[in-house]
């Protein structure tokens, strides 16, 4: 049906993005096609990669043939791969808010130490996080760059090196811990060795960097 | 599971706010929604004899995204554990058994028939369930298992329209539906279903459309005014961008309503119109932030409407006039029930609106939750200091707009009673499908109780318009605790108003200066600030232009909200306007001629009233012996009064409002140039005639009782 008579009605075809209906429909189909998990479906290419992720949280994340399984992310740009790891919604939103995608998809490769949503919630109050996402993206961008290391490094190589320097210039100690790594003496990998195009993604359980902790008050879970 | 009127379990349920017949009816109606599902039962033949304290009688019934387990209680059990195992078609296990639920006695109102809604699994898979009792920490033997195949994502993939899926569904919960895919999905439903019209009710600050599904059967009424006449209900799905669970439920429900063949649902949609606003805060959703793009928490802005998102919603309420509402959220406390809910509690909300909202929650949702295994509870649920009386919160704002409504929270994490939700997808599915259950129950409740809701609303509009009783600036009605164990055993704090938050003698009106009314504001986003005049217009309030300013009478349907924005004592007001006291409260013998502004509160006039050109008359709760005649008045407000004689309102330049009066004589509303005259809830002993008014008079669905004929523009009032 079309809409018209209501005084507040305006055509739904007025949209934020200048995308024609056909393109929108195509996008929807892409999403459906993508549900098989392989973003490269339809393109001729090498046999699917076999990616093995390790850590206690991996059991809680998409696996096997589920959408977002590690194999399906292997060929994707890092910023898009992050959208499929459901415990990284805060980190992923922060990447979009700060325009960090270009840095994460550099052909020279990156390692992303991505804190979980729980880690962000334990570190920042909701108001603080909102303020960074919406207003203070410079601070947020600095925080994210404390979590990015040049070169796509498996967790074993990080451990072997014993330290890493972030693109922000900070130095992180890396030690072996429970089959994965402990970074900066406090953050543990909880699902390591996701592969994306030119990138490794290691999910960690604490936020790095030097920003003050603001969580712990009533504001963490605002009412209503 | 079926609650039939003759069954004693139905009658034992303590329903404080419930009228028995309506309650039973709504229970029956809701049951029919799941009537196609037959319970799978544990096969008892060839089973070994029951062990001591073994759970017996386990059954499972499938819902959309959940499975309701029910069993016979074990004497002495302190709680129960629910175990789920993935199985193949041959019922052989294909994965590990997991404890997915812990049933506790405070889950439901009737411990004699325990139920648990298992959710979080991927829809369409087959499982086996077992339940065992615990005595303290001592586990008892598991029940005989039951196996069943769960319902797949709703809709036949081979049927156009039904085959649509959201991004969240196709990714099995790994991704939420993003803005672009929401608009594509919305447009696809709009295009494929005659039952659906998608209306853009506004734009976010970043220019994202705020869409609303308008759903009716066979087609939705064509205009907002026509929708309002069907007593519509609304779900506001996503005010906080980082709480997306309800929004996914709304998108699924829109598809169900658009394409279902279910006769019960179509019957409901043939009598009303369902409004679904999936994403009022599209910018916050895209940013994963709580607030909008300025960081403003929109659920602290529904009275002040500083932001375009809340303004759009409030204008929608003004135009479409929903009589009932749910407002979707997620809540961070892991120890609450599945579905914390709360009515409008602000003490200025009419008693009947509060009571009916409580009936919806404590009468219907608690009862149906016990049937289907979902744990509703009063928001707070653990005694947390939340769920108070701020009128800036939609729950309270809508109550003050005479809308029966509830907050809905989805418990963010599984917590101790849903221990298998470390998996993000499981957690997201449980939240969304519990919201979907709630919104369907909301539609069922509305359908079964529309008579009670409209009655409560009519009484509320009449009560508010009468401007009687004290004003409370902040403070809540109590939510009484039930004896434990019960879902309602731990309500939110009392939140009674302090002495300095009460105004015992309400003013007649507030007077705003030109600067207060039209002056530029600094609150609101840069470049999009609105004036008080624009905001009061968005609320739909009557404002009278008088010498030296603008008069906002309290005697109008949203009277409880007026002082909260315009009084200097308000907790979060817009302006500190001048309180205008009544000019006459006693008895006046003889004719009364009004020039300037006259406000009669509980006055007795023994004679006719003549309102002169450009003057304003406000009468609340008095009596007039003689004709009331106003020609070319600036404003005319007559509420809760008795008039022995005709009432003529002709050529007014401003608002005309007649609510809840008893008038012996003809009533003429003619050639008035202000907004639509409000003529509601009057008893007229004589004819009612309306002609030549610039806007057709309305009654907000509060009928007048007219002994004579109704003419022209008032023919249907």
mmCIF file of C-alpha atoms in Angstrom, chain B residues 376-604:
data_model
loop_
_atom_site.group_PDB
_atom_site.id
_atom_site.type_symbol
_atom_site.label_atom_id
_atom_site.label_comp_id
_atom_site.label_asym_id
_atom_site.label_seq_id
_atom_site.Cartn_x
_atom_site.Cartn_y
_atom_site.Cartn_z
ATOM 1 C CA UNK B 376 6.904 -11.093 34.482
ATOM 2 C CA UNK B 377 7.579 -8.977 37.558
ATOM 3 C CA UNK B 378 7.215 -5.349 38.657
ATOM 4 C CA UNK B 379 10.196 -3.386 37.336
ATOM 5 C CA UNK B 380 12.773 -3.108 40.044
ATOM 6 C CA UNK B 381 11.999 -6.745 40.812
ATOM 7 C CA UNK B 382 14.805 -6.822 43.358
ATOM 8 C CA UNK B 383 13.874 -3.660 45.214
ATOM 9 C CA UNK B 384 16.222 -1.594 43.075
ATOM 10 C CA UNK B 385 15.684 2.152 43.237
ATOM 11 C CA UNK B 386 14.155 2.357 39.771
ATOM 12 C CA UNK B 387 10.701 2.731 38.290
ATOM 13 C CA UNK B 388 9.803 6.090 39.805
ATOM 14 C CA UNK B 389 7.576 8.992 38.895
ATOM 15 C CA UNK B 390 9.525 11.062 36.378
ATOM 16 C CA UNK B 391 7.052 12.439 33.877
ATOM 17 C CA UNK B 392 9.886 12.663 31.341
ATOM 18 C CA UNK B 393 9.728 8.870 31.001
ATOM 19 C CA UNK B 394 7.325 7.588 28.361
ATOM 20 C CA UNK B 395 5.554 5.262 30.796
ATOM 21 C CA UNK B 396 4.492 8.256 32.876
ATOM 22 C CA UNK B 397 4.077 10.687 29.999
ATOM 23 C CA UNK B 398 1.606 8.348 28.329
ATOM 24 C CA UNK B 399 -0.239 7.803 31.588
ATOM 25 C CA UNK B 400 -0.630 11.564 31.833
ATOM 26 C CA UNK B 401 -1.966 11.418 28.283
ATOM 27 C CA UNK B 402 -4.599 8.923 29.470
ATOM 28 C CA UNK B 403 -3.001 5.941 27.757
ATOM 29 C CA UNK B 404 -3.086 2.583 29.526
ATOM 30 C CA UNK B 405 0.495 1.402 29.263
ATOM 31 C CA UNK B 406 3.491 -0.411 30.596
ATOM 32 C CA UNK B 407 7.227 -0.341 30.509
ATOM 33 C CA UNK B 408 8.768 -3.580 29.290
ATOM 34 C CA UNK B 409 12.284 -4.603 30.180
ATOM 35 C CA UNK B 410 14.095 -7.648 28.838
ATOM 36 C CA UNK B 411 16.573 -8.919 31.392
ATOM 37 C CA UNK B 412 19.932 -8.361 29.744
ATOM 38 C CA UNK B 413 21.816 -11.456 30.852
ATOM 39 C CA UNK B 414 20.595 -14.918 31.653
ATOM 40 C CA UNK B 415 21.589 -14.770 35.280
ATOM 41 C CA UNK B 416 21.185 -17.680 37.657
ATOM 42 C CA UNK B 417 17.812 -18.790 36.290
ATOM 43 C CA UNK B 418 18.939 -19.058 32.650
ATOM 44 C CA UNK B 419 22.468 -20.414 32.933
ATOM 45 C CA UNK B 420 23.010 -21.196 29.233
ATOM 46 C CA UNK B 421 23.135 -17.621 27.994
ATOM 47 C CA UNK B 422 26.867 -17.062 27.928
ATOM 48 C CA UNK B 423 26.365 -17.732 24.248
ATOM 49 C CA UNK B 424 25.450 -14.385 22.796
ATOM 50 C CA UNK B 425 22.996 -15.715 20.249
ATOM 51 C CA UNK B 426 21.130 -17.701 22.917
ATOM 52 C CA UNK B 427 20.858 -14.592 25.037
ATOM 53 C CA UNK B 428 19.658 -12.422 22.178
ATOM 54 C CA UNK B 429 17.050 -14.958 21.108
ATOM 55 C CA UNK B 430 15.613 -15.338 24.589
ATOM 56 C CA UNK B 431 15.258 -11.587 24.932
ATOM 57 C CA UNK B 432 13.648 -11.028 21.560
ATOM 58 C CA UNK B 433 11.238 -13.951 21.731
ATOM 59 C CA UNK B 434 10.158 -12.981 25.244
ATOM 60 C CA UNK B 435 9.380 -9.522 23.865
ATOM 61 C CA UNK B 436 7.484 -11.062 20.958
ATOM 62 C CA UNK B 437 5.419 -13.074 23.421
ATOM 63 C CA UNK B 438 4.667 -9.919 25.405
ATOM 64 C CA UNK B 439 3.588 -7.871 22.400
ATOM 65 C CA UNK B 440 1.239 -10.631 21.229
ATOM 66 C CA UNK B 441 -0.194 -10.827 24.738
ATOM 67 C CA UNK B 442 -0.592 -7.060 24.654
ATOM 68 C CA UNK B 443 -2.645 -7.304 21.474
ATOM 69 C CA UNK B 444 -4.748 -10.075 23.003
ATOM 70 C CA UNK B 445 -5.297 -8.080 26.198
ATOM 71 C CA UNK B 446 -6.288 -5.032 24.238
ATOM 72 C CA UNK B 447 -8.770 -7.024 22.197
ATOM 73 C CA UNK B 448 -10.369 -8.634 25.210
ATOM 74 C CA UNK B 449 -10.482 -5.500 27.344
ATOM 75 C CA UNK B 450 -11.029 -2.676 24.898
ATOM 76 C CA UNK B 451 -14.302 -1.822 26.619
ATOM 77 C CA UNK B 452 -12.611 -1.436 29.993
ATOM 78 C CA UNK B 453 -9.691 0.476 28.533
ATOM 79 C CA UNK B 454 -11.871 2.956 26.688
ATOM 80 C CA UNK B 455 -14.034 3.375 29.777
ATOM 81 C CA UNK B 456 -10.989 4.108 31.907
ATOM 82 C CA UNK B 457 -9.738 6.501 29.261
ATOM 83 C CA UNK B 458 -13.055 8.333 29.002
ATOM 84 C CA UNK B 459 -13.246 8.704 32.771
ATOM 85 C CA UNK B 460 -9.651 9.903 32.842
ATOM 86 C CA UNK B 461 -10.248 12.535 30.177
ATOM 87 C CA UNK B 462 -13.337 13.719 32.012
ATOM 88 C CA UNK B 463 -11.555 13.699 35.374
ATOM 89 C CA UNK B 464 -8.528 15.589 34.128
ATOM 90 C CA UNK B 465 -10.644 18.140 32.315
ATOM 91 C CA UNK B 466 -12.535 18.865 35.523
ATOM 92 C CA UNK B 467 -9.336 20.183 37.169
ATOM 93 C CA UNK B 468 -10.183 18.854 40.579
ATOM 94 C CA UNK B 469 -7.852 17.641 43.274
ATOM 95 C CA UNK B 470 -4.276 18.367 44.143
ATOM 96 C CA UNK B 471 -1.338 18.598 41.808
ATOM 97 C CA UNK B 472 1.745 16.457 42.480
ATOM 98 C CA UNK B 473 4.944 17.610 40.835
ATOM 99 C CA UNK B 474 6.867 14.392 41.457
ATOM 100 C CA UNK B 475 5.847 11.240 43.209
ATOM 101 C CA UNK B 476 4.364 7.842 42.492
ATOM 102 C CA UNK B 477 1.412 5.716 43.347
ATOM 103 C CA UNK B 478 2.468 2.687 45.395
ATOM 104 C CA UNK B 479 2.881 -0.707 43.761
ATOM 105 C CA UNK B 480 1.760 -3.071 46.451
ATOM 106 C CA UNK B 481 3.761 -6.180 47.214
ATOM 107 C CA UNK B 482 2.246 -9.638 47.050
ATOM 108 C CA UNK B 483 3.148 -12.174 49.732
ATOM 109 C CA UNK B 484 6.234 -14.142 48.640
ATOM 110 C CA UNK B 485 6.809 -16.269 46.717
ATOM 111 C CA UNK B 486 5.137 -14.381 43.920
ATOM 112 C CA UNK B 487 6.353 -12.478 40.855
ATOM 113 C CA UNK B 488 5.097 -9.312 42.516
ATOM 114 C CA UNK B 489 6.757 -9.871 45.881
ATOM 115 C CA UNK B 490 9.399 -7.154 45.421
ATOM 116 C CA UNK B 491 7.970 -3.994 43.854
ATOM 117 C CA UNK B 492 9.858 -0.753 43.294
ATOM 118 C CA UNK B 493 10.185 1.860 46.041
ATOM 119 C CA UNK B 494 7.181 3.753 47.358
ATOM 120 C CA UNK B 495 8.378 7.081 45.914
ATOM 121 C CA UNK B 496 5.732 9.140 47.672
ATOM 122 C CA UNK B 497 5.761 12.878 46.940
ATOM 123 C CA UNK B 498 7.356 15.157 49.485
ATOM 124 C CA UNK B 499 5.414 18.053 50.964
ATOM 125 C CA UNK B 500 7.137 20.532 48.676
ATOM 126 C CA UNK B 501 6.063 18.470 45.665
ATOM 127 C CA UNK B 502 2.350 18.879 46.309
ATOM 128 C CA UNK B 503 0.094 21.775 45.347
ATOM 129 C CA UNK B 504 -3.223 21.363 47.137
ATOM 130 C CA UNK B 505 -5.101 24.150 45.369
ATOM 131 C CA UNK B 506 -4.660 23.862 41.631
ATOM 132 C CA UNK B 507 -4.613 27.088 39.674
ATOM 133 C CA UNK B 508 -7.193 27.655 37.005
ATOM 134 C CA UNK B 509 -4.602 28.228 34.313
ATOM 135 C CA UNK B 510 -1.018 29.234 33.624
ATOM 136 C CA UNK B 511 -0.223 32.459 31.870
ATOM 137 C CA UNK B 512 2.878 32.618 29.699
ATOM 138 C CA UNK B 513 4.470 35.833 28.503
ATOM 139 C CA UNK B 514 5.182 36.392 24.845
ATOM 140 C CA UNK B 515 8.841 35.694 25.558
ATOM 141 C CA UNK B 516 8.076 32.478 27.429
ATOM 142 C CA UNK B 517 5.759 31.277 24.710
ATOM 143 C CA UNK B 518 7.515 32.304 21.522
ATOM 144 C CA UNK B 519 11.008 33.088 22.733
ATOM 145 C CA UNK B 520 14.012 31.221 21.379
ATOM 146 C CA UNK B 521 15.132 28.296 23.491
ATOM 147 C CA UNK B 522 18.582 27.005 24.253
ATOM 148 C CA UNK B 523 17.508 23.481 25.209
ATOM 149 C CA UNK B 524 17.459 21.032 22.339
ATOM 150 C CA UNK B 525 19.905 20.349 19.548
ATOM 151 C CA UNK B 526 21.692 23.197 17.812
ATOM 152 C CA UNK B 527 19.732 24.547 14.898
ATOM 153 C CA UNK B 528 16.639 22.530 15.771
ATOM 154 C CA UNK B 529 15.488 24.159 18.983
ATOM 155 C CA UNK B 530 11.765 24.552 19.260
ATOM 156 C CA UNK B 531 9.711 27.125 21.141
ATOM 157 C CA UNK B 532 7.339 26.411 23.978
ATOM 158 C CA UNK B 533 4.534 27.223 21.563
ATOM 159 C CA UNK B 534 5.674 24.454 19.235
ATOM 160 C CA UNK B 535 6.039 21.968 22.055
ATOM 161 C CA UNK B 536 2.630 22.653 23.555
ATOM 162 C CA UNK B 537 1.177 22.310 20.071
ATOM 163 C CA UNK B 538 2.940 18.951 19.719
ATOM 164 C CA UNK B 539 1.274 17.851 22.945
ATOM 165 C CA UNK B 540 -2.028 19.040 21.514
ATOM 166 C CA UNK B 541 -2.833 21.443 24.339
ATOM 167 C CA UNK B 542 -5.405 24.224 24.231
ATOM 168 C CA UNK B 543 -3.786 27.655 24.499
ATOM 169 C CA UNK B 544 -5.757 30.906 24.613
ATOM 170 C CA UNK B 545 -4.290 34.184 23.370
ATOM 171 C CA UNK B 546 -5.113 36.870 25.907
ATOM 172 C CA UNK B 547 -3.942 40.383 26.598
ATOM 173 C CA UNK B 548 -0.301 40.266 27.578
ATOM 174 C CA UNK B 549 0.291 36.616 26.951
ATOM 175 C CA UNK B 550 -1.038 33.119 26.532
ATOM 176 C CA UNK B 551 -3.302 31.184 28.830
ATOM 177 C CA UNK B 552 -3.068 27.418 29.273
ATOM 178 C CA UNK B 553 -6.150 26.202 31.172
ATOM 179 C CA UNK B 554 -5.634 23.225 33.451
ATOM 180 C CA UNK B 555 -9.094 22.013 32.634
ATOM 181 C CA UNK B 556 -8.128 19.927 29.625
ATOM 182 C CA UNK B 557 -7.446 16.253 29.005
ATOM 183 C CA UNK B 558 -3.702 16.371 29.822
ATOM 184 C CA UNK B 559 -4.225 18.445 32.947
ATOM 185 C CA UNK B 560 -1.856 16.281 35.016
ATOM 186 C CA UNK B 561 1.038 17.126 32.726
ATOM 187 C CA UNK B 562 0.371 20.852 32.379
ATOM 188 C CA UNK B 563 1.862 22.005 35.714
ATOM 189 C CA UNK B 564 4.823 19.655 35.265
ATOM 190 C CA UNK B 565 5.924 21.768 32.327
ATOM 191 C CA UNK B 566 4.626 25.218 33.224
ATOM 192 C CA UNK B 567 4.841 25.635 37.019
ATOM 193 C CA UNK B 568 7.863 27.190 38.651
ATOM 194 C CA UNK B 569 7.803 24.430 41.236
ATOM 195 C CA UNK B 570 8.057 21.658 38.636
ATOM 196 C CA UNK B 571 10.967 19.251 38.880
ATOM 197 C CA UNK B 572 11.777 19.508 35.173
ATOM 198 C CA UNK B 573 9.617 22.267 33.781
ATOM 199 C CA UNK B 574 9.806 24.259 30.599
ATOM 200 C CA UNK B 575 8.986 27.699 31.981
ATOM 201 C CA UNK B 576 7.869 29.199 35.274
ATOM 202 C CA UNK B 577 4.565 30.587 34.082
ATOM 203 C CA UNK B 578 2.242 32.659 36.217
ATOM 204 C CA UNK B 579 -0.380 30.748 38.163
ATOM 205 C CA UNK B 580 -3.806 32.190 37.452
ATOM 206 C CA UNK B 581 -6.162 31.657 40.374
ATOM 207 C CA UNK B 582 -9.925 31.321 39.960
ATOM 208 C CA UNK B 583 -11.731 34.653 39.865
ATOM 209 C CA UNK B 584 -14.997 33.318 41.229
ATOM 210 C CA UNK B 585 -15.539 30.380 43.580
ATOM 211 C CA UNK B 586 -18.705 31.252 45.448
ATOM 212 C CA UNK B 587 -22.160 32.241 44.424
ATOM 213 C CA UNK B 588 -23.002 34.989 41.997
ATOM 214 C CA UNK B 589 -26.569 36.205 41.905
ATOM 215 C CA UNK B 590 -27.782 37.657 38.672
ATOM 216 C CA UNK B 591 -26.306 37.911 35.213
ATOM 217 C CA UNK B 592 -22.570 37.677 34.708
ATOM 218 C CA UNK B 593 -20.852 39.537 31.913
ATOM 219 C CA UNK B 594 -17.300 38.456 31.145
ATOM 220 C CA UNK B 595 -14.676 40.761 29.769
ATOM 221 C CA UNK B 596 -11.013 39.933 30.003
ATOM 222 C CA UNK B 597 -10.545 36.558 31.661
ATOM 223 C CA UNK B 598 -12.974 34.935 34.068
ATOM 224 C CA UNK B 599 -12.279 31.639 35.765
ATOM 225 C CA UNK B 600 -15.066 30.026 37.730
ATOM 226 C CA UNK B 601 -14.114 27.113 39.987
ATOM 227 C CA UNK B 602 -17.004 25.377 41.698
ATOM 228 C CA UNK B 603 -18.991 28.585 41.427
ATOM 229 C CA UNK B 604 -22.744 28.969 41.326
#
